[in-house]
Short mmCIF file of C-alpha atoms and ligand atoms in Angstrom, two decimals:
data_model
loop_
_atom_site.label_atom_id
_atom_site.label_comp_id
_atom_site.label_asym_id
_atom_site.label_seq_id
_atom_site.Cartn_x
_atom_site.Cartn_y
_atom_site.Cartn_z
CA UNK A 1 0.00 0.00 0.00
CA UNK A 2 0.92 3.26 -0.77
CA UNK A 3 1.41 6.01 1.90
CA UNK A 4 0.29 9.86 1.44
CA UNK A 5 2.60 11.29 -0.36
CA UNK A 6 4.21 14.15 0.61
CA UNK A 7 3.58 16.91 -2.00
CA UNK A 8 1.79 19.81 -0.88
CA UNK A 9 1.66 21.12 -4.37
CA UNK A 10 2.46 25.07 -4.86
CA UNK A 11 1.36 27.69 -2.76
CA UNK A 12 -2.16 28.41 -3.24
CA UNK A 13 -3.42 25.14 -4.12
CA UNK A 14 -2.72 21.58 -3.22
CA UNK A 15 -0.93 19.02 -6.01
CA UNK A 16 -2.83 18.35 -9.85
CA UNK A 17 -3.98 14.83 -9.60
CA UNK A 18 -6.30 14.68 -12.07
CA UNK A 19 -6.64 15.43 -16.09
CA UNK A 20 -9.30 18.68 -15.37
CA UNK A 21 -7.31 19.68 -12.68
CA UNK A 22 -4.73 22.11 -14.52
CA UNK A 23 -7.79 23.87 -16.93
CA UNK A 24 -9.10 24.76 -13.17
CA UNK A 25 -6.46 25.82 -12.05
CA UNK A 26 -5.66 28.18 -15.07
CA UNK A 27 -8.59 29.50 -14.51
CA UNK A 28 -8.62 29.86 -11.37
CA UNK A 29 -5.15 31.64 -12.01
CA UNK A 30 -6.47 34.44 -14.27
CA UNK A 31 -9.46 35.15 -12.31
CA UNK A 32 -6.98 35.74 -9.44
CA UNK A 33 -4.85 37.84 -11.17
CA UNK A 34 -7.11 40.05 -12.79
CA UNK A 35 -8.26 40.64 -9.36
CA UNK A 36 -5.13 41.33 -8.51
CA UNK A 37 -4.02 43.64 -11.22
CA UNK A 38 -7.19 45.68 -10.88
CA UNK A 39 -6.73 46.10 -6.96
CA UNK A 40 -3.67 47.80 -7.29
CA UNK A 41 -5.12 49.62 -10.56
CA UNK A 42 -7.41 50.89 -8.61
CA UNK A 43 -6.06 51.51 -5.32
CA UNK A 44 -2.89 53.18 -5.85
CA UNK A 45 -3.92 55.82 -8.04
CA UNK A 46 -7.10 56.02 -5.13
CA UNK A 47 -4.32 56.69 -2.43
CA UNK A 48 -2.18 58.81 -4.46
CA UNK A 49 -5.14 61.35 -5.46
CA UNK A 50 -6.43 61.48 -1.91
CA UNK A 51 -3.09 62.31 -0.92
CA UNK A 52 -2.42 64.92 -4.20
CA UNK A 53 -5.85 66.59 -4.08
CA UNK A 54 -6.51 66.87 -0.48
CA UNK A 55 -8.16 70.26 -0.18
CA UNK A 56 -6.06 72.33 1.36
CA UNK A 57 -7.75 76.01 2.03
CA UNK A 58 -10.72 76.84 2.67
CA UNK A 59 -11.44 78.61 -0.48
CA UNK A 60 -10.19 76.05 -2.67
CA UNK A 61 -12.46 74.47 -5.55
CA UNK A 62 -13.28 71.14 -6.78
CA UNK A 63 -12.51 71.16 -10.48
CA UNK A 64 -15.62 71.95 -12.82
CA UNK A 65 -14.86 68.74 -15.07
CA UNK A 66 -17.71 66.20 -14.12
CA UNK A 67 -18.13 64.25 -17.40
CA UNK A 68 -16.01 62.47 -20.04
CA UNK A 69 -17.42 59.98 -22.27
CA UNK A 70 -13.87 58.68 -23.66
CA UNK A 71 -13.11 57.62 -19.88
CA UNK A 72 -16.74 56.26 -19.46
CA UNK A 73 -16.63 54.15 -22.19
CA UNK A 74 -13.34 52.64 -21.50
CA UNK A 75 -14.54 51.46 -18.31
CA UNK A 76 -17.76 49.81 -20.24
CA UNK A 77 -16.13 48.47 -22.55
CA UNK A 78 -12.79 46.75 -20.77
CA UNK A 79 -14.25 45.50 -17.77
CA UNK A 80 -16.92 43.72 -20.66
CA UNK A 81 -14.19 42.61 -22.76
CA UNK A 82 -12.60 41.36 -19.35
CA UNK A 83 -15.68 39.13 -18.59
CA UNK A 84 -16.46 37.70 -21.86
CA UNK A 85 -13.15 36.41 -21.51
CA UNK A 86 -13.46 35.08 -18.09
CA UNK A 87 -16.40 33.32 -18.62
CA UNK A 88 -14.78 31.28 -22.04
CA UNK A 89 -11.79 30.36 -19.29
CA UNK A 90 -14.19 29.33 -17.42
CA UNK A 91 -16.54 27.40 -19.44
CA UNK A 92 -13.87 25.04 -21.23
CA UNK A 93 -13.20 23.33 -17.63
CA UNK A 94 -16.87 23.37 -16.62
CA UNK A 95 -18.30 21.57 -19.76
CA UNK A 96 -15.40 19.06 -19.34
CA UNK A 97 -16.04 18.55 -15.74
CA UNK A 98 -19.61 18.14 -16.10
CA UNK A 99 -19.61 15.61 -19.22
CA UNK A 100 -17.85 12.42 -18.21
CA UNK A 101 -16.61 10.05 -20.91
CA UNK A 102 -18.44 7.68 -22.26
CA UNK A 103 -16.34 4.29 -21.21
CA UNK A 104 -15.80 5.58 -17.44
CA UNK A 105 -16.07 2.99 -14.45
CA UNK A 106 -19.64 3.96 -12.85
CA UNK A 107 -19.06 3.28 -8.80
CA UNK A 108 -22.23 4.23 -7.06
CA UNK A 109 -21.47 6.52 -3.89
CA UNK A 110 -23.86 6.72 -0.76
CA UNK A 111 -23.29 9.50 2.07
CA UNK A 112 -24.57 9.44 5.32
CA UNK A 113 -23.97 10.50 8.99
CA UNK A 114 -20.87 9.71 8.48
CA UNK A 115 -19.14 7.95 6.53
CA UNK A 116 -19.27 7.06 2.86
CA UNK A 117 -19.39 3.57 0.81
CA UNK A 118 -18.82 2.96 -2.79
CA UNK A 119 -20.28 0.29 -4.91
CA UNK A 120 -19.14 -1.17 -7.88
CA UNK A 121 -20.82 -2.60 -10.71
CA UNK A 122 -19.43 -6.02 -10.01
CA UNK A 123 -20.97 -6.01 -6.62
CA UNK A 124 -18.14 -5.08 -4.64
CA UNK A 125 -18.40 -2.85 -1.78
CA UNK A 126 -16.27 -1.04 -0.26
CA UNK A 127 -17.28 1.38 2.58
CA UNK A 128 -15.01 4.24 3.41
CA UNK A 129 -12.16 3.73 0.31
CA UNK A 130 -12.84 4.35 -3.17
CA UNK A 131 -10.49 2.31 -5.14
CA UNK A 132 -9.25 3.46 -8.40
CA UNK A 133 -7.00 2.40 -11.51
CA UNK A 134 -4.79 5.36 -12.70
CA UNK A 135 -5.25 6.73 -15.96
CA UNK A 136 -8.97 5.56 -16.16
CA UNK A 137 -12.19 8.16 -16.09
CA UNK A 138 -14.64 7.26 -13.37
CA UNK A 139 -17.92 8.54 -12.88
CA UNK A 140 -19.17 8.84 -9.70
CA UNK A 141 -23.12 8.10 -8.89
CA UNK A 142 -24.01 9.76 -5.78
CA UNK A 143 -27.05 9.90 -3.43
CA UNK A 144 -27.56 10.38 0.08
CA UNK A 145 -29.98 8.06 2.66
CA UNK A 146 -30.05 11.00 5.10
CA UNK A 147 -28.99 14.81 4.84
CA UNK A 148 -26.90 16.76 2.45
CA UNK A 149 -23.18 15.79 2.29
CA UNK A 150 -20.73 17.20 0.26
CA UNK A 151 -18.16 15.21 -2.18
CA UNK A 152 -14.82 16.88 -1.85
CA UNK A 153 -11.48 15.55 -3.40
CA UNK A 154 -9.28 18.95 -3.04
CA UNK A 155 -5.89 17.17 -5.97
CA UNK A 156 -8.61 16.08 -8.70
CA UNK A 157 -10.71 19.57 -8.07
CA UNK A 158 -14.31 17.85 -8.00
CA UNK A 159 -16.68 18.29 -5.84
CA UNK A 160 -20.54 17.19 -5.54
CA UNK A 161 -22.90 17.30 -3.56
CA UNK A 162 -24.70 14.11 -2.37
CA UNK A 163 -28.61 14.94 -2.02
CA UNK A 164 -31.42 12.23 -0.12
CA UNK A 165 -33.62 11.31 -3.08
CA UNK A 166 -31.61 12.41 -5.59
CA UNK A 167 -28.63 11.08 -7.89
CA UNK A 168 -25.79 13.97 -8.62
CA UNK A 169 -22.57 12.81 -10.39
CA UNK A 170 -19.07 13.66 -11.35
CA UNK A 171 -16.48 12.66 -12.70
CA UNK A 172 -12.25 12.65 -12.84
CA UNK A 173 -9.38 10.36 -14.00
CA UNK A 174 -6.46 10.14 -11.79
CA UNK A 175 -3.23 10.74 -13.32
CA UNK A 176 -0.88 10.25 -9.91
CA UNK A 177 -0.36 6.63 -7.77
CA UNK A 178 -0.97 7.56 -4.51
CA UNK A 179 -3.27 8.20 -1.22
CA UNK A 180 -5.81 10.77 -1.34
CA UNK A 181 -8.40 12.08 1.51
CA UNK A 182 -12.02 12.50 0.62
CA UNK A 183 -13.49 15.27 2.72
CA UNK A 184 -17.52 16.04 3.30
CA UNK A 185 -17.85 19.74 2.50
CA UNK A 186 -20.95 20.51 3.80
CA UNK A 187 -20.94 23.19 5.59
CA UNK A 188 -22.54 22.30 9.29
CA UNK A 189 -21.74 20.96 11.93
CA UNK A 190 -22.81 17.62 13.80
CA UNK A 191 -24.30 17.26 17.23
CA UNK A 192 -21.99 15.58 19.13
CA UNK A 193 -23.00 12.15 20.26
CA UNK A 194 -25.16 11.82 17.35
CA UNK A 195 -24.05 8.23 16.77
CA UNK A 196 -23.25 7.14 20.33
CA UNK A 197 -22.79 8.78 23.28
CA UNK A 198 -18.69 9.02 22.85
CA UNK A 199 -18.71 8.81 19.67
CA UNK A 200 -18.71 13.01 18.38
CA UNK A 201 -19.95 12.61 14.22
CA UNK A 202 -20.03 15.75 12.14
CA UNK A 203 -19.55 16.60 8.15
CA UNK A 204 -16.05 17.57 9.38
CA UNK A 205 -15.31 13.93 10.64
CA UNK A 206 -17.05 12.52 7.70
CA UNK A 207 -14.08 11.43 5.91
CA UNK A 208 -12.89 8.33 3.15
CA UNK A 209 -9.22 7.89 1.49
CA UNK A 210 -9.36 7.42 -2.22
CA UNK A 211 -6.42 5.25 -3.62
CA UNK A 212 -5.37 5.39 -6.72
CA UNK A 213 -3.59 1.93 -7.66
CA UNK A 214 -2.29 0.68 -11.02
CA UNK A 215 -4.68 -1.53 -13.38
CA UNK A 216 -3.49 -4.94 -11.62
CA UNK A 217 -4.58 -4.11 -8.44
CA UNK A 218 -7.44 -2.10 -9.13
CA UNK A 219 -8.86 -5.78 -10.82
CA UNK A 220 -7.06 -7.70 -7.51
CA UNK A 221 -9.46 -5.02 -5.04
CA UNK A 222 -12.58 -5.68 -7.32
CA UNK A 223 -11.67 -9.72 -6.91
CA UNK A 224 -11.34 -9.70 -3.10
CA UNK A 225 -14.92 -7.58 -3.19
CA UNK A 226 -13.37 -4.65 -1.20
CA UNK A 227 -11.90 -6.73 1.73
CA UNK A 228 -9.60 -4.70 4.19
CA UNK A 229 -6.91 -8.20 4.56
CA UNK A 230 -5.24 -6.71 7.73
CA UNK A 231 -8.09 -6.45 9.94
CA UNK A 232 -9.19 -9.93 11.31
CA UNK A 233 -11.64 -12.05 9.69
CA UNK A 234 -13.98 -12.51 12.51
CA UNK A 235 -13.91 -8.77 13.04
CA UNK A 236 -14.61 -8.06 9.14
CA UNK A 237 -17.38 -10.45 9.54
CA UNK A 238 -19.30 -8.88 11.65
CA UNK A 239 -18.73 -5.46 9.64
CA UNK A 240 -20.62 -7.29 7.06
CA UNK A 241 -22.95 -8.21 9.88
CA UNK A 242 -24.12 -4.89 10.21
CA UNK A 243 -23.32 -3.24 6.68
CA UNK A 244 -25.56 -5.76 5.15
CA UNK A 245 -28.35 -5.33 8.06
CA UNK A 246 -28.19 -8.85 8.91
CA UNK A 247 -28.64 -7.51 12.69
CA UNK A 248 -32.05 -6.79 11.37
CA UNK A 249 -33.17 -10.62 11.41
CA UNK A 250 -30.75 -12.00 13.27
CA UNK A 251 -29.89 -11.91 16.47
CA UNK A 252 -26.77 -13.14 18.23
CA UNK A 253 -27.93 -13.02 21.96
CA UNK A 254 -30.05 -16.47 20.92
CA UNK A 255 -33.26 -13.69 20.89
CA UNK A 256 -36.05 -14.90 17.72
CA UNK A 257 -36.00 -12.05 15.39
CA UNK A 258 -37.24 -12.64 11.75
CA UNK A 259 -34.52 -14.89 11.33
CA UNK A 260 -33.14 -18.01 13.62
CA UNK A 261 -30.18 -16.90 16.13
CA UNK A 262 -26.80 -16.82 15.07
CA UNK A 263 -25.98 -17.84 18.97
CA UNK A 264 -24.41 -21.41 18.68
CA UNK A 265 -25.57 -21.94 15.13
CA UNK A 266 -22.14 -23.31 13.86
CA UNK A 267 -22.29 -27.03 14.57
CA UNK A 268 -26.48 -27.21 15.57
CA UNK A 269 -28.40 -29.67 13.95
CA UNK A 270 -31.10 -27.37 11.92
CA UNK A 271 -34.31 -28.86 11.60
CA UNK A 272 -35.86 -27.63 7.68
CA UNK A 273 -39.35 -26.90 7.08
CA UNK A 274 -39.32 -29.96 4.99
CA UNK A 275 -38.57 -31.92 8.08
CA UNK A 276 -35.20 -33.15 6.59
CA UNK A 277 -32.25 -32.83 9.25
CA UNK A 278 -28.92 -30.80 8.20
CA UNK A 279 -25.58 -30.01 10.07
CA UNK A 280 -24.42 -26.47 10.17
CA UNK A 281 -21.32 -26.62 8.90
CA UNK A 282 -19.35 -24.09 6.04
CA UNK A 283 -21.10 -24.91 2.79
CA UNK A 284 -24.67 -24.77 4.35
CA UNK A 285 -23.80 -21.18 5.70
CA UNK A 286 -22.24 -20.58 2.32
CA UNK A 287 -25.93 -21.67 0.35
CA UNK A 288 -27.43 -20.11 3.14
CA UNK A 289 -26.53 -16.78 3.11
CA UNK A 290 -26.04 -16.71 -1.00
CA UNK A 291 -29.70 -18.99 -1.91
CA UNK A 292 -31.52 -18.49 1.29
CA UNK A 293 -34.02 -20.65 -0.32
CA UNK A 294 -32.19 -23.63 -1.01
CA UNK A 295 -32.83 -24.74 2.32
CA UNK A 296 -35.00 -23.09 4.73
CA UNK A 297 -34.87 -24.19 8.65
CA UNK A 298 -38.33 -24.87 10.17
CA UNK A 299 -40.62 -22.53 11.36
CA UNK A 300 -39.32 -19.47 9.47
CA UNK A 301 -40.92 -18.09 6.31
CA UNK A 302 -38.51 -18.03 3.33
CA UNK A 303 -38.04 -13.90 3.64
CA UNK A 304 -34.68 -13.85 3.68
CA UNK A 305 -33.13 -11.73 1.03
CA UNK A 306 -30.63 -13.52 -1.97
CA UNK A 307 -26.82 -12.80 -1.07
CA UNK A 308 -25.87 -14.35 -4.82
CA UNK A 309 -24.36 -11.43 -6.73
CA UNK A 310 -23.62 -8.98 -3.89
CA UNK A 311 -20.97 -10.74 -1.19
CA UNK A 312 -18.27 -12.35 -2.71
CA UNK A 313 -16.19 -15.51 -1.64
CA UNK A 314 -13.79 -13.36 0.84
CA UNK A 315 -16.68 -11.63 2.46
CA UNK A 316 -18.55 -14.93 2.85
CA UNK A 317 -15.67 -16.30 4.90
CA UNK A 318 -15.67 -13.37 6.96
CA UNK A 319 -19.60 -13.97 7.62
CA UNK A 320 -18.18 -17.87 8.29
CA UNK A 321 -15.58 -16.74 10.70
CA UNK A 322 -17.71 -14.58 12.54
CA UNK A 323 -20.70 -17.19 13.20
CA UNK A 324 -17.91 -19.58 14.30
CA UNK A 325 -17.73 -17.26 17.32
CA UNK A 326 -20.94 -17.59 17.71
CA UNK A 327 -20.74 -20.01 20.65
C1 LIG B 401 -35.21 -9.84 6.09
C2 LIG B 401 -34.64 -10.67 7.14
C3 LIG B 401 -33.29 -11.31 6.90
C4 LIG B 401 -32.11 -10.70 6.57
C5 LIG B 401 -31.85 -9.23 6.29
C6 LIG B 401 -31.11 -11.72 6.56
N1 LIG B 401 -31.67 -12.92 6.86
FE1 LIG B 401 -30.70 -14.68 7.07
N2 LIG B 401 -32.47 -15.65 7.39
C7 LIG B 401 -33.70 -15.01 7.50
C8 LIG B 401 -34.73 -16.01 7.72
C9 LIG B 401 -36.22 -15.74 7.87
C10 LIG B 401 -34.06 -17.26 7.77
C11 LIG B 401 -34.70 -18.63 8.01
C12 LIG B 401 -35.39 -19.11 6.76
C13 LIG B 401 -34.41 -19.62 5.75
O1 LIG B 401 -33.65 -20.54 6.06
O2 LIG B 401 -34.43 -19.10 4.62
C14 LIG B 401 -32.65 -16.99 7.57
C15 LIG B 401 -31.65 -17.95 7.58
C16 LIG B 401 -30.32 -17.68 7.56
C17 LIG B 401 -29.28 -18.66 7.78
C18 LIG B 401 -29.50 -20.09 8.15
C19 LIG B 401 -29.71 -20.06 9.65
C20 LIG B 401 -30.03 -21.38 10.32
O3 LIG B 401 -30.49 -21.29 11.47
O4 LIG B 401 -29.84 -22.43 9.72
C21 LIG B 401 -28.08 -18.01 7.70
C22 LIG B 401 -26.69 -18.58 7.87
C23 LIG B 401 -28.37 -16.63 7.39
N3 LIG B 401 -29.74 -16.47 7.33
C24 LIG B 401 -27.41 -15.64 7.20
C25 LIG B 401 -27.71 -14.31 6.91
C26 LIG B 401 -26.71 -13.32 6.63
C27 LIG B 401 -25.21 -13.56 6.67
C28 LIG B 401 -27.38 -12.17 6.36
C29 LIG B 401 -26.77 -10.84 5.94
C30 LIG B 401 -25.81 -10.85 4.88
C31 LIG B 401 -28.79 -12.45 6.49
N4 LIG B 401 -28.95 -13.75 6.80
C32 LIG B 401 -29.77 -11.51 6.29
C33 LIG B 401 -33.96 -13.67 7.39
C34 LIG B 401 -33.01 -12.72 7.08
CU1 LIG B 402 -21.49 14.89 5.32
#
């Protein structure tokens, strides 16, 4: 894995990692320094005739000139000229931000309080990292399940916001390896406790690393289906647990909820509603969780949604592991 790289990029603005990012920043450049030129345009000469024509007795005069069309239509017609051409430096980067290519990688992005997960079209989910190859565009798909949040990569210059009910996109293609820090931009705070009691959330806190990784690995991350490998398998498991709102129907206190008890289910002998016996053992969790139908234990309606398609092998042994604990 790649660590952040330390490259602060110039003085105003953090590093170009993307293809749009050096249009924005050019014009982000000449807006600046038109602003800056005209400031000290205007302000000098401001200073030095408040200085010059200070009135100095008391029978002094203001000079009888109060009109000149030559002067008033030089200061029509240059500050026009001036934003004509602003807006053309500014609409070149907008159209291409706004239009993403036609072959980029769609990854579907959902915001709330607070974190972020990205899904991609083979199924894979990964909450809190967007994984990306270099040198490909990606199009982002982006809703929100609860309030506004606020897509915010600072090096590729996009940012979106990610509305309940609503899908926004954007797009970028990474041109630099490397770590990057997605921030929530939305500009509000979060009640402290608003997810537990010691647990402060907020926009601010609200925040997901992308990596940018070369083709190889970007296919290895969409194999594994998003699985963090250092974190142990148990623990991943019961991630999944709750990402996939398995907690909903299942309960692992040996409580009925929709579904049977995970408590002590590795190793019981399930009894199925078509009075056949069957051992709990890997490959009946396995068809369990993937074609809930397949076999369905007694005295439970066949409700349970189909897995198949959406966890992949790695995520499934997580699941495993973490029933195994189960005891
Ligand atoms: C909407 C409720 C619901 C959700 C959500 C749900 N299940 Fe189930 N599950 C059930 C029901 C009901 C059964 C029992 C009927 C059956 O076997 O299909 C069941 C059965 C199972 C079994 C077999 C249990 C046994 O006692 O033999 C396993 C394993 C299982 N679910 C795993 C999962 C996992 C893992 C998830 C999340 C990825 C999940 N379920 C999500 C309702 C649910
Ligand atoms: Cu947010």
């Amino acid at each position: 894995m790649t660590g952040p790289k330390i490259d602060i990029g110039s003085f105003w603005l953090p590093k170009q990692s993307s293809t749009i990012a050096p249009s924005i920043d050019f014009a982000w450049d000449v807006v600046l320094w038109t602003c800056i030129i005209f400031f000290f345009l205007l302000m000098v000469p401001t200073f030095y005739f408040v200085v010059k024509y200070k009135r100095k007795k008391e029978t002094e005069v203001t000079s009888a000139i109060d009109h000149s069309t030559k002067i008033e239509v030089v200061w029509t017609v240059l500050p026009l000229v001036i934003l004509i051409a602003l807006f053309f430096v500014g609409l070149a980067p907008w159209v291409n931000a706004s239009v993403a290519p036609a072959n980029a990688i769609e990854v579907q992005v959902t915001a709330q309080k607070w974190n972020w997960s990205f899904r991609y079209p083979n199924g894979t989910t990964s909450p809190g990292k967007l994984v990306v190859p270099k040198g490909k565009p990606v199009r982002l798909v982006m809703s929100a399940t609860d309030v506004l949040h606020s897509f915010w990569v600072p090096e590729f210059r996009v940012k979106q916001d990610a509305i309940p009910g609503v899908y926004t996109s954007l797009w970028f293609e990474a041109t630099q390896l490397g770590t990057y820090t997605v921030q929530c931009t939305e500009y509000c705070g979060g009640p402290e406790g608003d997810v537990a009691p010691d647990k402060p959330g907020g926009h601010s806190d609200m925040l997901a690393t992308v990596e940018v990784v070369d083709e190889q690995k970007y296919k290895d991350f969409l194999e594994s289906g998003g699985e963090d490998k250092s974190i142990p398998i148990a623990e991943r498991g019961k991630k999944l647990f709750q990402q996939w709102g398995c907690n909903a129907c299942h309960s692992l206190d040996g409580s009925k909820l929709a579904g049977p008890t995970f408590k002590g289910l590795f190793g019981r002998e399930e009894e199925l509603a078509d009075g056949s016996k069957v051992k709990v053992d890997e490959n009946y969790l396995k068809e369990s969780i993937l074609v809930p139908t397949a076999k369905v234990v007694k005295g439970y309606p066949p409700i349970m949604p189909v897995f198949q398609g959406q966890l992949k092998d790695p995520q499934i042994e997580a699941i495993i592991a973490f029933v195994k604990e189960q005891k």
